[in-house]
Tab-separated table of C-alpha atoms in Angstrom:
chain	number	residue	atom	x	y	z
A	779	MET	CA	0.333	-0.277	0.012
A	780	ASP	CA	2.107	2.773	-1.112
A	781	VAL	CA	0.501	5.943	1.558
A	782	GLY	CA	3.788	8.262	1.808
A	783	PHE	CA	5.257	11.239	-0.495
A	784	ARG	CA	8.891	11.345	-0.959
A	785	ARG	CA	9.862	9.199	-4.384
A	786	MET	CA	6.382	7.849	-5.638
A	787	ASP	CA	5.209	7.933	-9.251
A	788	VAL	CA	8.409	6.341	-10.926
A	789	GLY	CA	9.220	5.722	-14.098
A	790	ARG	CA	5.804	4.274	-16.865
A	791	MET	CA	6.803	1.477	-19.153
A	792	ASP	CA	4.238	-0.049	-21.704
A	793	GLY	CA	3.384	-3.413	-22.480
A	794	ALA	CA	6.968	-4.170	-23.665
A	795	GLY	CA	8.659	-3.044	-20.730
A	796	LYS	CA	9.923	-0.191	-22.632
A	797	GLY	CA	10.367	3.319	-19.879
A	798	VAL	CA	8.301	6.115	-21.005
A	799	ASP	CA	8.547	8.255	-18.505
A	800	ALA	CA	11.872	8.000	-15.964
A	801	GLY	CA	11.630	9.579	-12.376
A	802	ALA	CA	11.653	9.306	-8.659
A	803	GLU	CA	8.882	8.883	-7.040
A	804	GLY	CA	7.465	11.796	-5.366
A	805	TRP	CA	3.639	13.531	-4.198
A	806	SER	CA	4.128	15.438	-7.842
A	807	GLN	CA	3.458	12.412	-9.759
A	808	GLY	CA	2.611	9.599	-6.546
A	809	TRP	CA	1.927	8.935	-3.296
A	810	ASP	CA	4.342	5.745	-1.703
A	811	MET	CA	5.196	4.674	1.233
A	812	ALA	CA	8.515	6.159	0.075
A	813	GLY	CA	8.270	9.681	1.036
A	814	TYR	CA	8.057	13.207	-0.173
A	815	GLY	CA	9.312	13.844	-3.170
A	816	THR	CA	8.627	14.331	-7.076
A	817	ASP	CA	9.692	11.743	-9.649
A	818	ALA	CA	9.459	14.984	-12.927
A	819	HIS	CA	11.663	17.332	-11.239
A	820	PRO	CA	13.725	15.571	-8.021
A	821	SER	CA	13.738	18.205	-5.355
A	822	SER	CA	16.821	19.461	-3.728
A	823	ASP	CA	14.953	21.195	-0.557
A	824	GLY	CA	17.190	19.655	2.705
A	825	PRO	CA	14.980	19.190	5.659
A	826	VAL	CA	12.954	21.608	7.938
A	827	THR	CA	15.292	22.202	10.737
A	828	ASP	CA	12.465	23.672	13.100
A	829	GLY	CA	13.752	21.181	15.719
A	830	PRO	CA	15.765	23.174	18.834
A	831	VAL	CA	19.414	23.763	17.918
A	832	ALA	CA	22.627	22.800	20.585
A	833	GLY	CA	23.996	25.535	22.127
A	834	GLY	CA	22.691	29.166	23.726
A	835	ARG	CA	20.763	30.464	26.586
A	836	VAL	CA	16.941	32.174	25.365
A	837	THR	CA	16.491	34.694	27.996
A	838	GLY	CA	13.570	36.672	26.202
A	839	GLY	CA	11.913	35.807	22.800
A	840	PRO	CA	13.293	33.053	20.163
A	841	ALA	CA	15.852	35.933	18.972
A	842	ALA	CA	19.395	35.712	19.827
A	843	GLY	CA	19.138	38.961	20.774
A	844	GLY	CA	16.417	38.603	23.474
A	845	VAL	CA	13.816	40.427	21.353
A	846	GLY	CA	10.254	39.780	23.474
A	847	GLY	CA	8.015	39.424	20.594
A	848	ALA	CA	6.767	42.969	20.577
A	849	SER	CA	7.995	45.471	17.909
A	850	SER	CA	10.052	48.696	19.031
A	851	GLY	CA	9.220	50.274	15.866
A	852	ALA	CA	12.677	50.997	15.041
A	853	HIS	CA	14.282	50.391	11.634
A	854	HIS	CA	15.692	47.291	11.452
A	855	PRO	CA	18.469	46.483	8.484
A	856	PRO	CA	18.129	42.884	6.586
A	857	SER	CA	18.999	40.218	8.244
A	858	PRO	CA	22.729	38.271	6.713
A	859	ALA	CA	21.759	34.558	5.166
A	860	GLY	CA	24.114	33.840	7.874
A	861	ALA	CA	21.398	35.223	10.354
A	862	HIS	CA	19.186	32.736	9.432
A	863	LEU	CA	21.012	29.144	10.100
A	864	HIS	CA	18.913	29.052	13.426
A	865	GLY	CA	16.216	26.562	14.773
A	866	ALA	CA	12.839	27.951	16.051
A	867	ASP	CA	13.557	27.417	19.445
A	868	ARG	CA	16.196	31.030	18.198
A	869	LEU	CA	14.515	33.304	15.818
A	870	CYS	CA	16.452	35.803	14.104
A	871	GLN	CA	15.757	39.285	15.285
A	872	ALA	CA	14.308	40.316	12.199
A	873	GLY	CA	12.092	36.937	12.010
A	874	ASP	CA	11.224	37.493	16.500
A	875	ARG	CA	9.614	40.475	14.784
A	876	VAL	CA	7.730	39.718	11.688
A	877	TYR	CA	6.870	36.603	13.531
A	878	SER	CA	5.432	38.838	16.252
A	879	ARG	CA	3.477	41.257	14.284
A	880	ALA	CA	1.961	37.923	12.703
A	881	VAL	CA	0.196	36.497	15.583
A	882	ARG	CA	-0.988	40.346	16.802
A	883	ARG	CA	-2.560	40.702	13.726
A	884	GLY	CA	-3.277	37.657	12.210
A	885	ARG	CA	-1.546	37.973	8.490
A	886	VAL	CA	1.014	39.874	7.234
A	887	PRO	CA	1.587	40.126	3.610
A	888	ARG	CA	4.281	37.614	1.806
A	889	ALA	CA	6.484	40.729	1.259
A	890	ASP	CA	7.563	41.020	5.002
A	891	ALA	CA	9.037	37.311	5.115
A	892	GLU	CA	11.295	38.305	2.979
A	893	GLN	CA	13.508	39.700	5.260
A	894	ALA	CA	13.398	36.451	7.099
A	895	PRO	CA	12.940	33.431	4.984
A	896	CYS	CA	13.944	30.789	8.541
A	897	LEU	CA	10.306	31.483	9.146
A	898	LEU	CA	8.825	30.115	5.860
A	899	GLU	CA	11.960	27.455	5.600
A	900	LEU	CA	10.952	26.255	9.464
A	901	ALA	CA	7.014	26.526	9.042
A	902	LEU	CA	6.038	29.333	11.071
A	903	LEU	CA	4.465	30.779	8.705
A	904	HIS	CA	2.384	29.223	5.632
A	905	PRO	CA	0.523	30.911	2.857
A	906	ASP	CA	-2.888	31.731	3.927
A	907	PRO	CA	-5.439	29.676	2.043
A	908	ASP	CA	-7.947	32.766	1.183
A	909	ASP	CA	-5.597	34.550	-0.577
A	910	MET	CA	-1.644	33.334	-1.578
A	911	ASP	CA	-0.405	36.690	-1.224
A	912	TRP	CA	-0.456	37.105	2.625
A	913	LEU	CA	1.499	34.486	5.039
A	914	VAL	CA	-0.430	33.370	8.442
A	915	PRO	CA	1.537	32.407	11.534
A	916	THR	CA	1.303	28.871	12.750
A	917	ALA	CA	-0.603	28.918	15.762
A	918	PRO	CA	2.037	29.284	18.894
A	919	GLN	CA	-0.024	26.322	20.392
A	920	GLU	CA	1.997	24.166	17.656
A	921	ILE	CA	5.134	25.054	17.709
A	922	MET	CA	4.945	24.413	21.439
A	923	THR	CA	4.423	21.413	20.808
A	924	ARG	CA	6.705	20.204	18.162
A	925	LEU	CA	9.910	22.070	19.535
A	926	LEU	CA	9.083	19.593	23.833
A	927	ARG	CA	8.584	16.507	20.742
A	928	ASP	CA	12.239	16.838	19.596
A	929	VAL	CA	13.657	18.520	22.420
A	930	TYR	CA	11.943	14.880	24.867
A	931	GLU	CA	14.203	12.815	21.892
A	932	GLU	CA	16.918	13.514	22.334
A	933	VAL	CA	17.082	14.755	25.795
A	934	SER	CA	19.367	11.770	26.802
A	935	ALA	CA	21.995	13.135	24.147
A	936	SER	CA	22.036	16.928	24.965
A	937	ARG	CA	19.966	17.728	28.036
A	938	SER	CA	21.346	21.857	27.481
A	939	ARG	CA	19.029	21.829	24.328
A	940	VAL	CA	15.835	20.940	26.907
A	941	GLY	CA	16.648	24.738	28.405
A	942	ALA	CA	17.059	26.673	25.570
A	943	ALA	CA	13.668	25.213	24.263
A	944	GLY	CA	11.486	25.350	27.884
A	945	GLY	CA	12.744	29.207	26.909
A	946	ALA	CA	11.138	28.821	23.432
A	947	VAL	CA	7.859	27.660	24.595
A	948	GLU	CA	7.476	29.956	27.687
A	949	TRP	CA	7.930	32.856	24.820
A	950	TYR	CA	5.310	31.517	22.483
A	951	ALA	CA	3.498	30.631	25.099
A	952	GLY	CA	3.116	34.343	26.130
A	953	LEU	CA	2.126	35.454	22.409
A	954	GLY	CA	-0.564	32.702	22.537
A	955	GLY	CA	-2.243	33.183	25.708
A	956	ASP	CA	-3.451	37.206	25.438
A	957	GLY	CA	-6.065	36.243	22.949
A	958	ARG	CA	-5.080	38.263	20.594
A	959	GLY	CA	-4.706	36.887	17.576
A	960	GLN	CA	-4.530	33.284	18.832
A	961	GLN	CA	-5.109	30.423	16.283
A	962	PRO	CA	-6.459	26.770	17.037
A	963	PRO	CA	-4.159	23.901	16.871
A	964	ALA	CA	-3.604	21.929	13.584
A	965	GLU	CA	-6.362	19.356	14.651
A	966	THR	CA	-9.069	21.782	14.502
A	967	VAL	CA	-7.568	23.449	11.469
A	968	ALA	CA	-10.651	22.867	8.435
A	969	ILE	CA	-8.420	23.617	5.727
A	970	ARG	CA	-4.397	24.366	6.127
A	971	VAL	CA	-1.831	25.160	2.816
A	972	LEU	CA	1.485	23.301	3.285
A	973	ASP	CA	3.822	25.160	1.242
A	974	GLY	CA	7.272	23.046	-0.032
A	975	LEU	CA	7.925	19.417	0.359
A	976	PRO	CA	9.223	19.460	4.049
A	977	ARG	CA	6.046	20.656	5.387
A	978	ILE	CA	4.090	18.323	3.198
A	979	GLN	CA	6.681	15.324	4.811
A	980	ALA	CA	6.508	16.720	8.062
A	981	ALA	CA	2.241	16.140	8.014
A	982	MET	CA	2.524	13.078	6.344
A	983	ASP	CA	5.241	11.261	8.842
A	984	GLU	CA	2.689	12.844	11.475
A	985	ALA	CA	-0.936	11.223	9.926
A	986	THR	CA	1.151	7.958	9.324
A	987	ARG	CA	2.192	7.972	12.801
A	988	ALA	CA	-1.535	8.932	13.947
A	989	CYS	CA	-3.058	5.769	11.661
A	990	ALA	CA	-5.469	3.275	13.531
A	991	SER	CA	-7.131	2.015	11.026
A	992	GLU	CA	-7.691	2.932	7.027
A	993	VAL	CA	-5.689	4.471	4.595
A	994	LEU	CA	-7.418	5.591	1.477
A	995	THR	CA	-5.302	6.397	-1.726
A	996	VAL	CA	-5.143	7.257	-5.026
A	997	GLN	CA	-2.304	6.672	-7.320
A	998	PRO	CA	-1.850	7.929	-10.969
A	999	GLY	CA	0.733	7.164	-13.255
A	1000	GLY	CA	2.436	4.474	-14.516
A	1001	ILE	CA	4.271	1.086	-13.466
A	1002	ARG	CA	5.921	1.306	-9.321
A	1003	ARG	CA	9.400	0.436	-10.114
A	1004	GLU	CA	10.747	-1.558	-7.774
A	1005	ASP	CA	13.473	-0.337	-5.586
A	1006	GLU	CA	11.117	2.933	-4.798
A	1007	LEU	CA	8.744	0.811	-3.627
A	1008	ALA	CA	11.388	-0.758	-1.376
A	1009	GLU	CA	12.348	2.820	0.109
A	1010	GLY	CA	9.046	2.789	1.557
A	1011	LEU	CA	7.591	-0.832	2.468
A	1012	HIS	CA	9.121	-0.181	5.813
A	1013	ARG	CA	6.721	2.518	6.656
A	1014	ALA	CA	4.035	-0.156	5.119
A	1015	LEU	CA	5.038	-2.525	7.004
A	1016	GLU	CA	4.320	-0.958	10.895
A	1017	MET	CA	1.221	0.044	9.838
A	1018	ARG	CA	0.326	-3.534	8.895
A	1019	ARG	CA	1.650	-4.499	12.758
A	1020	ARG	CA	-0.579	-1.482	13.954
A	1021	GLY	CA	-3.387	-3.327	12.235
A	1022	VAL	CA	-4.109	-0.775	9.318
A	1023	ARG	CA	-6.026	-1.571	5.866
A	1024	MET	CA	-4.217	-0.456	3.658
A	1025	ARG	CA	-6.485	0.145	-0.486
A	1026	SER	CA	-4.680	1.620	-3.059
A	1027	LEU	CA	-6.781	2.531	-6.663
A	1028	TYR	CA	-3.123	2.828	-9.941
A	1029	THR	CA	-3.966	3.223	-13.315
A	1030	HIS	CA	-4.387	-0.895	-15.735
A	1031	VAL	CA	-0.299	0.379	-16.768
A	1032	ALA	CA	0.477	-0.124	-13.097
A	1033	ARG	CA	-0.779	-3.970	-13.510
A	1034	HIS	CA	2.790	-4.358	-16.185
A	1035	GLY	CA	5.818	-3.806	-13.073
A	1036	GLN	CA	6.091	-6.680	-11.061
A	1037	GLY	CA	7.429	-4.949	-8.206
A	1038	LEU	CA	4.257	-3.446	-7.123
A	1039	HIS	CA	3.048	-6.980	-6.964
A	1040	ASN	CA	5.529	-8.129	-5.441
A	1041	TYR	CA	5.183	-4.796	-2.943
A	1042	MET	CA	1.516	-5.891	-2.285
A	1043	GLU	CA	2.727	-9.248	-1.632
A	1044	LEU	CA	4.764	-8.522	0.997
A	1045	LEU	CA	2.181	-6.932	3.038
A	1046	GLY	CA	-0.163	-9.833	2.561
A	1047	ASP	CA	-4.506	-9.024	3.522
A	1048	ALA	CA	-2.936	-5.736	5.144
A	1049	ALA	CA	-3.236	-3.918	1.705
A	1050	GLU	CA	-5.560	-4.552	-1.458
A	1051	ALA	CA	-4.984	-2.722	-4.460
A	1052	ARG	CA	-7.303	-2.099	-7.591
A	1053	THR	CA	-6.565	-0.789	-11.201
A	1054	LEU	CA	-9.131	1.825	-13.342
A	1055	ASP	CA	-8.714	3.642	-16.865
A	1056	GLU	CA	-7.902	5.915	-15.722
A	1057	VAL	CA	-8.194	7.637	-11.222
A	1058	VAL	CA	-7.809	10.823	-10.306
A	1059	ASP	CA	-5.167	13.041	-9.228
A	1060	ARG	CA	-3.285	11.912	-5.864
A	1061	LEU	CA	-5.125	11.520	-3.360
A	1062	ILE	CA	-4.945	10.491	0.373
A	1063	VAL	CA	-6.940	9.589	3.319
A	1064	PHE	CA	-6.105	8.427	6.653
A	1065	ASP	CA	-8.187	7.109	9.029
A	1066	ARG	CA	-11.676	9.399	7.548
A	1067	THR	CA	-10.313	12.023	9.011
A	1068	VAL	CA	-7.670	14.094	7.637
A	1069	ALA	CA	-6.820	13.761	3.591
A	1070	PHE	CA	-3.997	15.208	1.439
A	1071	VAL	CA	-4.598	16.651	-2.282
A	1072	PRO	CA	-2.221	18.305	-4.599
A	1073	ALA	CA	-2.809	21.865	-4.913
A	1074	ASN	CA	-0.685	23.316	-7.434
A	1075	THR	CA	0.214	21.072	-10.386
A	1076	ASP	CA	3.794	20.433	-9.584
A	1077	ARG	CA	2.137	19.569	-6.664
A	1078	THR	CA	4.922	21.124	-4.357
A	1079	ILE	CA	1.432	22.546	-2.145
A	1080	ALA	CA	-0.835	20.656	-0.587
A	1081	LEU	CA	-4.162	20.472	1.065
A	1082	GLU	CA	-4.227	19.045	4.532
A	1083	LEU	CA	-8.400	18.987	5.107
A	1084	ARG	CA	-9.575	18.087	8.317
A	1085	HIS	CA	-13.265	19.282	7.862
A	1086	PRO	CA	-15.458	16.326	8.344
A	1087	ALA	CA	-17.696	16.929	5.185
A	1088	LEU	CA	-15.061	17.245	3.247
A	1089	VAL	CA	-12.418	13.758	4.009
A	1090	GLU	CA	-16.400	12.654	3.551
A	1091	TYR	CA	-16.213	13.471	0.347
A	1092	LEU	CA	-12.906	12.718	-0.839
A	1093	ALA	CA	-13.891	8.943	1.102
A	1094	THR	CA	-17.287	8.645	-1.109
A	1095	VAL	CA	-15.515	9.633	-4.698
A	1096	PHE	CA	-12.206	6.699	-3.702
A	1097	GLU	CA	-15.261	4.675	-2.720
A	1098	ARG	CA	-16.809	4.620	-5.624
A	1099	LEU	CA	-13.649	4.261	-8.114
A	1100	TRP	CA	-12.845	1.499	-5.636
A	1101	TRP	CA	-15.873	-0.370	-6.257
A	1102	LEU	CA	-15.799	0.420	-10.128
A	1103	ALA	CA	-12.331	-0.863	-10.522
A	1104	VAL	CA	-10.703	-4.640	-10.868
A	1105	PRO	CA	-9.097	-6.296	-8.514
A	1106	LEU	CA	-4.667	-6.299	-9.465
A	1107	THR	CA	-4.913	-10.016	-8.884
A	1108	SER	CA	-7.915	-10.798	-11.203
A	1109	PRO	CA	-7.279	-10.067	-15.155
A	1110	LEU	CA	-8.843	-7.157	-16.774
A	1111	PRO	CA	-12.465	-7.660	-18.538
A	1112	GLU	CA	-12.773	-8.061	-22.532
A	1113	THR	CA	-13.627	-5.316	-24.637
A	1114	GLY	CA	-16.045	-7.311	-26.354
A	1115	ILE	CA	-14.475	-7.104	-29.913
A	1116	GLU	CA	-12.186	-8.909	-31.467
A	1117	GLY	CA	-8.595	-7.603	-32.088
A	1118	ILE	CA	-8.608	-4.305	-29.659
A	1119	THR	CA	-7.764	-4.529	-26.180
A	1120	HIS	CA	-8.496	-3.443	-22.993
A	1121	ARG	CA	-6.261	-0.214	-23.176
A	1122	GLU	CA	-7.092	0.397	-27.261
A	1123	ARG	CA	-10.916	0.381	-25.942
A	1124	THR	CA	-10.199	2.736	-23.362
A	1125	ILE	CA	-7.755	5.154	-25.837
A	1126	ALA	CA	-11.862	5.138	-28.407
A	1127	ALA	CA	-12.954	6.135	-26.003
A	1128	LEU	CA	-11.368	9.145	-24.652
A	1129	LEU	CA	-10.276	10.217	-28.191
A	1130	ALA	CA	-14.065	10.103	-29.291
A	1131	GLU	CA	-14.584	12.681	-26.631
A	1132	GLY	CA	-12.139	14.922	-28.398
A	1133	HIS	CA	-8.812	14.455	-26.659
A	1134	GLN	CA	-5.518	15.101	-28.119
A	1135	ASP	CA	-2.981	12.295	-28.115
A	1136	ALA	CA	-0.783	13.812	-24.964
A	1137	VAL	CA	-3.682	14.107	-23.037
A	1138	VAL	CA	-5.080	10.528	-23.994
A	1139	ALA	CA	-1.141	9.514	-22.782
A	1140	GLU	CA	-1.070	11.777	-20.040
A	1141	ARG	CA	-4.526	10.298	-18.717
A	1142	LEU	CA	-3.333	6.980	-18.844
A	1143	GLY	CA	-0.208	7.339	-17.995
A	1144	ILE	CA	1.183	5.674	-21.101
A	1145	SER	CA	4.045	7.751	-23.427
A	1146	VAL	CA	2.984	9.614	-26.005
A	1147	ARG	CA	4.428	7.324	-28.706
A	1148	THR	CA	2.762	4.115	-27.182
A	1149	CYS	CA	-0.705	5.697	-26.930
A	1150	ARG	CA	0.080	6.395	-31.675
A	1151	ALA	CA	1.131	3.672	-31.755
A	1152	HIS	CA	-2.126	1.986	-30.142
A	1153	ILE	CA	-4.473	4.252	-32.436
A	1154	ALA	CA	-2.329	3.213	-35.455
A	1155	ARG	CA	-3.475	-0.685	-34.392
A	1156	LEU	CA	-7.018	0.102	-33.808
A	1157	SER	CA	-7.340	2.237	-36.800
A	1158	GLU	CA	-5.796	-0.778	-38.781
A	1159	THR	CA	-8.580	-2.887	-36.704
A	1160	LEU	CA	-11.408	-0.623	-37.613
A	1161	GLY	CA	-10.704	-0.328	-41.338
A	1162	ALA	CA	-10.310	3.632	-40.755
A	1163	ALA	CA	-7.799	5.131	-43.194
A	1164	SER	CA	-8.178	8.689	-41.276
A	1165	ARG	CA	-8.563	10.630	-37.503
A	1166	THR	CA	-12.444	11.578	-39.008
A	1167	GLN	CA	-13.264	7.807	-40.051
A	1168	LEU	CA	-11.380	6.724	-37.025
A	1169	GLY	CA	-14.023	8.991	-35.086
A	1170	VAL	CA	-17.055	7.576	-36.985
A	1171	ARG	CA	-16.056	3.273	-37.030
A	1172	ILE	CA	-15.468	4.454	-33.459
A	1173	ALA	CA	-19.521	4.899	-33.174
A	1174	GLN	CA	-20.257	2.466	-35.089
A	1175	ALA	CA	-18.618	-0.386	-33.046
A	1176	GLY	CA	-20.176	1.453	-29.857
A	1177	LEU	CA	-15.997	2.110	-28.228
A	1178	ASP	CA	-18.035	5.811	-27.456
A	1179	GLY	CA	-18.648	5.410	-24.232
A	1180	PRO	CA	-16.492	4.227	-20.958
A	1181	PRO	CA	-15.508	0.467	-20.725
A	1182	GLY	CA	-18.271	-1.552	-20.109
A	1183	VAL	CA	-21.145	0.992	-21.775
A	1184	GLY	CA	-22.101	0.487	-25.376
A	1185	GLU	CA	-20.866	-2.519	-25.977
A	1186	GLY	CA	-21.293	-5.177	-28.363
A	1187	GLY	CA	-22.416	-2.752	-30.499
A	1188	SER	CA	-26.016	-1.872	-31.528
A	1189	GLY	CA	-27.098	-5.148	-31.881
A	1190	GLY	CA	-26.202	-6.287	-27.856
A	1191	SER	CA	-27.679	-10.234	-28.068
A	1192	GLY	CA	-25.806	-12.893	-26.916
A	1193	ALA	CA	-25.004	-13.900	-30.123
A	1194	GLY	CA	-23.469	-10.634	-30.645
A	1195	SER	CA	-22.854	-8.213	-33.959
A	1196	THR	CA	-21.080	-6.698	-36.441
A	1197	THR	CA	-19.587	-3.785	-37.630
A	1198	PRO	CA	-19.014	-3.870	-41.825
A	1199	ARG	CA	-15.802	-2.300	-43.533
A	1200	PRO	CA	-14.628	-0.589	-46.212
A	1201	ASP	CA	-12.672	-3.947	-47.149
A	1202	GLY	CA	-16.726	-6.025	-47.205
A	1203	ARG	CA	-14.829	-7.456	-43.706
A	1204	ALA	CA	-16.600	-7.279	-40.434
A	1205	VAL	CA	-15.579	-6.850	-36.954
A	1206	ARG	CA	-17.573	-8.972	-34.323
A	1207	SER	CA	-18.638	-8.080	-31.026
A	1208	ARG	CA	-18.644	-10.485	-28.307
A	1209	SER	CA	-21.374	-10.353	-26.119
A	1210	PRO	CA	-19.548	-9.790	-22.227
A	1211	GLN	CA	-20.285	-13.121	-19.854
A	1212	GLY	CA	-20.920	-11.575	-17.435
A	1213	SER	CA	-18.454	-9.007	-15.284
A	1214	PRO	CA	-15.172	-10.433	-14.532
A	1215	THR	CA	-14.697	-8.361	-10.887
A	1216	GLY	CA	-17.728	-10.514	-9.534
A	1217	ARG	CA	-19.982	-7.036	-9.487
């Protein structure tokens, strides 16, 4: 079951095993237990160092200069680049000033954060869901929780960090306790914008650790590479140990990768996968309480959704797709027409909708070259000499709807029917003999 972000949707391959979309798995192309990253554009972002840093003692606010969270009104020149090499427990003066202002006012213009890039790197500020030109502060209570967790996990290695983080916690508590600009805990926020791969990964890791019963994922794209599935295997095995049930939806193209079959076999009864001709964009739902979806085309921004109605809606969409999908261990249904494969059946339906070759290829997780090869075979089978004629033949053969709709042509009898070709031959349609999926 693929439920991580780092290296997810990997190289796609056609049925002959030729790579057609190489890259590392990641949030930009898929969600596997391998963690967070990108496939078409590998990310070089480093980890977020929002835990305590060794050395030093906080006497006022987290700023090195002890700025107590209040803006003095004096002019502060931009901080040098080296001033931002710190953790959330010791903010620089610029970070202290901008974050304090954000907490007091509820948000600040994005331009204000340019003098304190550390606030975005440490996830102390994030985009306003209603206006991306503004930044809203992460609740001080959330920062307190983060600091304490990191500190107590490493307390045996460095007890001096506890004092530094304790001072930072007191400062954050002071900011959040006066009722001005106080924000609710992360668990009660309906929608959170996660800007950047490190913040997405952190949220995903937290949701994975908290998951107790079920994970639902939708994985567009092509074949999963075996080595990258192995990267996230330990996460999936840990969830299986906790009794978590994992279900994933893939495209039919993913069936051609032996790595996915091996992966599911290792997870046993705890995981189940099904495939469709095409699926919706990335989706992952934990315990039907929190969901993650991409928020931009290159998937460097994600939405963390906790509103019960939104999460339930997405879970319902998943269940509808799951009901329509074919189990990974079952054969694909026949198209009902001799000489036309299931993939060509799907391509015919997408062409009938007016989609270009590139769009069809992307939706099916194959290369444009492979897609055009299928179209050429489809044209030959239906006896079409041009794209226009192919569209007519597709309609005549009843292939202009999704698989399972209109198969068997207009005859629709148990004995099947025939579609004439210009050369005098006929394409015979076979009536489906029951549902291969048991639905």
